[in-house]
């Protein structure tokens, strides 16, 4: 996806080339064509513009699109900030997750096991000789 402003500039250059060839298109048609060229992620905004009863000129439409683009970028930046803070929370809880190379006996947050201790046997070394 290209930047919206870059797409608008390309569209504007195309219109200038058409004018140089003495091809005039109605302003409402030009604005509608630009509206349809917006990316699919802008479908809700396109529908909102289509349902307005007043027809916009190309200059007005460009202003509206640039304002909407700026607003979307600010919202995305704010959303990214909240994801970053959530990532810190998850990272701080990493000790509760199983990690490769993580041994249970090394874990200071280990749950206690209520199983009885395993029996142990003590062996001693000594002489097997008996004195008679």
CSV table of C-alpha atoms in Angstrom, one decimal:
chain,number,residue,atom,x,y,z
A,1,UNK,CA,0.0,0.0,0.0
A,2,UNK,CA,1.2,3.4,-1.0
A,3,UNK,CA,0.9,6.5,1.2
A,4,UNK,CA,-2.5,8.2,0.6
A,5,UNK,CA,-0.8,11.5,-0.1
A,6,UNK,CA,1.5,9.8,-2.8
A,7,UNK,CA,-1.6,8.3,-4.4
A,8,UNK,CA,-3.4,11.7,-4.4
A,9,UNK,CA,-0.3,13.3,-6.1
A,10,UNK,CA,-0.2,10.6,-8.8
A,11,UNK,CA,-3.9,11.1,-9.4
A,12,UNK,CA,-3.5,14.8,-9.6
A,13,UNK,CA,-0.6,14.4,-12.1
A,14,UNK,CA,-2.9,12.2,-14.2
A,15,UNK,CA,-5.6,14.8,-14.2
A,16,UNK,CA,-3.0,17.5,-15.3
A,17,UNK,CA,-2.0,15.3,-18.2
A,18,UNK,CA,-5.6,14.9,-19.2
A,19,UNK,CA,-6.1,18.7,-19.1
A,20,UNK,CA,-2.9,19.1,-21.2
A,21,UNK,CA,-4.6,16.8,-23.8
A,22,UNK,CA,-7.7,19.1,-23.6
A,23,UNK,CA,-9.8,16.4,-22.0
A,24,UNK,CA,-12.1,18.0,-19.4
A,25,UNK,CA,-13.9,15.8,-16.9
A,26,UNK,CA,-16.7,17.0,-14.6
A,27,UNK,CA,-15.4,17.9,-11.1
A,28,UNK,CA,-18.0,15.6,-9.5
A,29,UNK,CA,-16.8,12.7,-11.7
A,30,UNK,CA,-13.1,13.4,-10.8
A,31,UNK,CA,-13.9,13.5,-7.1
A,32,UNK,CA,-16.0,10.3,-7.3
A,33,UNK,CA,-13.2,8.5,-9.1
A,34,UNK,CA,-10.7,9.5,-6.4
A,35,UNK,CA,-13.1,8.3,-3.8
A,36,UNK,CA,-13.3,4.9,-5.5
A,37,UNK,CA,-9.5,4.7,-5.6
A,38,UNK,CA,-9.2,4.8,-1.8
A,39,UNK,CA,-7.8,1.5,-0.3
A,40,UNK,CA,-10.2,-1.2,0.9
A,41,UNK,CA,-9.4,-0.4,4.5
A,42,UNK,CA,-11.2,2.9,3.9
A,43,UNK,CA,-14.5,1.3,2.9
A,44,UNK,CA,-16.4,2.7,5.9
A,45,UNK,CA,-15.1,6.2,5.1
A,46,UNK,CA,-16.1,5.8,1.4
A,47,UNK,CA,-19.6,4.8,2.4
A,48,UNK,CA,-19.9,7.8,4.7
A,49,UNK,CA,-18.8,10.1,1.8
A,50,UNK,CA,-21.2,8.5,-0.6
A,51,UNK,CA,-24.2,9.0,1.7
A,52,UNK,CA,-23.6,12.7,2.0
A,53,UNK,CA,-26.2,14.7,0.1
A,54,UNK,CA,-23.8,17.4,-1.0
A,55,UNK,CA,-21.4,16.8,-3.8
A,56,UNK,CA,-17.8,17.6,-3.0
A,57,UNK,CA,-15.3,19.3,-5.2
A,58,UNK,CA,-11.9,17.6,-5.8
A,59,UNK,CA,-10.1,20.1,-3.5
A,60,UNK,CA,-12.6,19.6,-0.7
A,61,UNK,CA,-12.4,15.8,-1.0
A,62,UNK,CA,-8.6,16.0,-0.9
A,63,UNK,CA,-8.7,18.0,2.3
A,64,UNK,CA,-11.1,15.6,3.9
A,65,UNK,CA,-9.0,12.6,2.8
A,66,UNK,CA,-5.8,14.1,4.2
A,67,UNK,CA,-7.5,15.0,7.5
A,68,UNK,CA,-8.9,11.4,7.7
A,69,UNK,CA,-5.4,9.9,6.9
A,70,UNK,CA,-3.8,12.0,9.7
A,71,UNK,CA,-6.5,11.0,12.1
A,72,UNK,CA,-6.0,7.3,11.3
A,73,UNK,CA,-2.3,7.6,11.7
A,74,UNK,CA,-2.7,9.2,15.1
A,75,UNK,CA,-5.1,6.4,16.2
A,76,UNK,CA,-2.7,3.7,14.9
A,77,UNK,CA,0.1,5.3,16.9
A,78,UNK,CA,-2.1,5.4,20.1
A,79,UNK,CA,-3.1,1.8,19.5
A,80,UNK,CA,0.5,0.8,19.1
A,81,UNK,CA,1.4,2.4,22.4
A,82,UNK,CA,-1.3,0.4,24.2
A,83,UNK,CA,0.0,-2.8,22.6
A,84,UNK,CA,3.5,-1.9,23.7
A,85,UNK,CA,2.3,-1.5,27.3
A,86,UNK,CA,0.5,-4.8,27.1
A,87,UNK,CA,3.7,-6.4,25.8
A,88,UNK,CA,5.6,-5.2,28.9
A,89,UNK,CA,3.0,-6.9,31.1
A,90,UNK,CA,3.3,-10.1,29.2
A,91,UNK,CA,7.1,-9.9,29.3
A,92,UNK,CA,7.0,-9.4,33.1
A,93,UNK,CA,4.9,-12.5,33.5
A,94,UNK,CA,7.4,-14.6,31.5
A,95,UNK,CA,8.5,-16.5,34.6
A,96,UNK,CA,5.1,-18.2,34.8
A,97,UNK,CA,5.4,-19.6,31.2
A,98,UNK,CA,7.5,-22.6,30.3
A,99,UNK,CA,10.6,-21.5,28.6
A,100,UNK,CA,13.1,-23.7,26.8
A,101,UNK,CA,16.0,-24.6,29.1
A,102,UNK,CA,13.9,-23.6,32.2
A,103,UNK,CA,14.2,-26.3,34.9
A,104,UNK,CA,11.6,-26.6,37.6
A,105,UNK,CA,14.1,-26.9,40.4
A,106,UNK,CA,15.7,-23.5,39.2
A,107,UNK,CA,12.4,-21.7,39.5
A,108,UNK,CA,11.9,-19.5,42.5
A,109,UNK,CA,8.2,-19.3,41.8
A,110,UNK,CA,7.7,-23.1,41.9
A,111,UNK,CA,4.5,-24.5,43.2
A,112,UNK,CA,4.9,-26.7,46.2
A,113,UNK,CA,4.2,-30.4,45.6
A,114,UNK,CA,2.0,-32.1,48.2
A,115,UNK,CA,3.4,-35.5,47.4
A,116,UNK,CA,5.0,-37.4,50.3
A,117,UNK,CA,8.8,-37.5,50.1
A,118,UNK,CA,10.4,-40.4,48.3
A,119,UNK,CA,12.0,-43.0,50.7
A,120,UNK,CA,15.7,-42.8,51.0
A,121,UNK,CA,18.2,-45.5,51.9
A,122,UNK,CA,21.4,-44.9,53.7
A,123,UNK,CA,24.3,-47.2,52.9
A,124,UNK,CA,27.5,-47.5,54.9
A,125,UNK,CA,30.8,-48.9,53.9
A,126,UNK,CA,32.5,-51.3,56.2
A,127,UNK,CA,34.2,-54.7,56.6
A,128,UNK,CA,32.2,-57.8,55.9
A,129,UNK,CA,34.6,-59.9,58.1
A,130,UNK,CA,33.2,-61.2,61.3
A,131,UNK,CA,35.4,-61.8,64.2
A,132,UNK,CA,34.8,-65.3,65.9
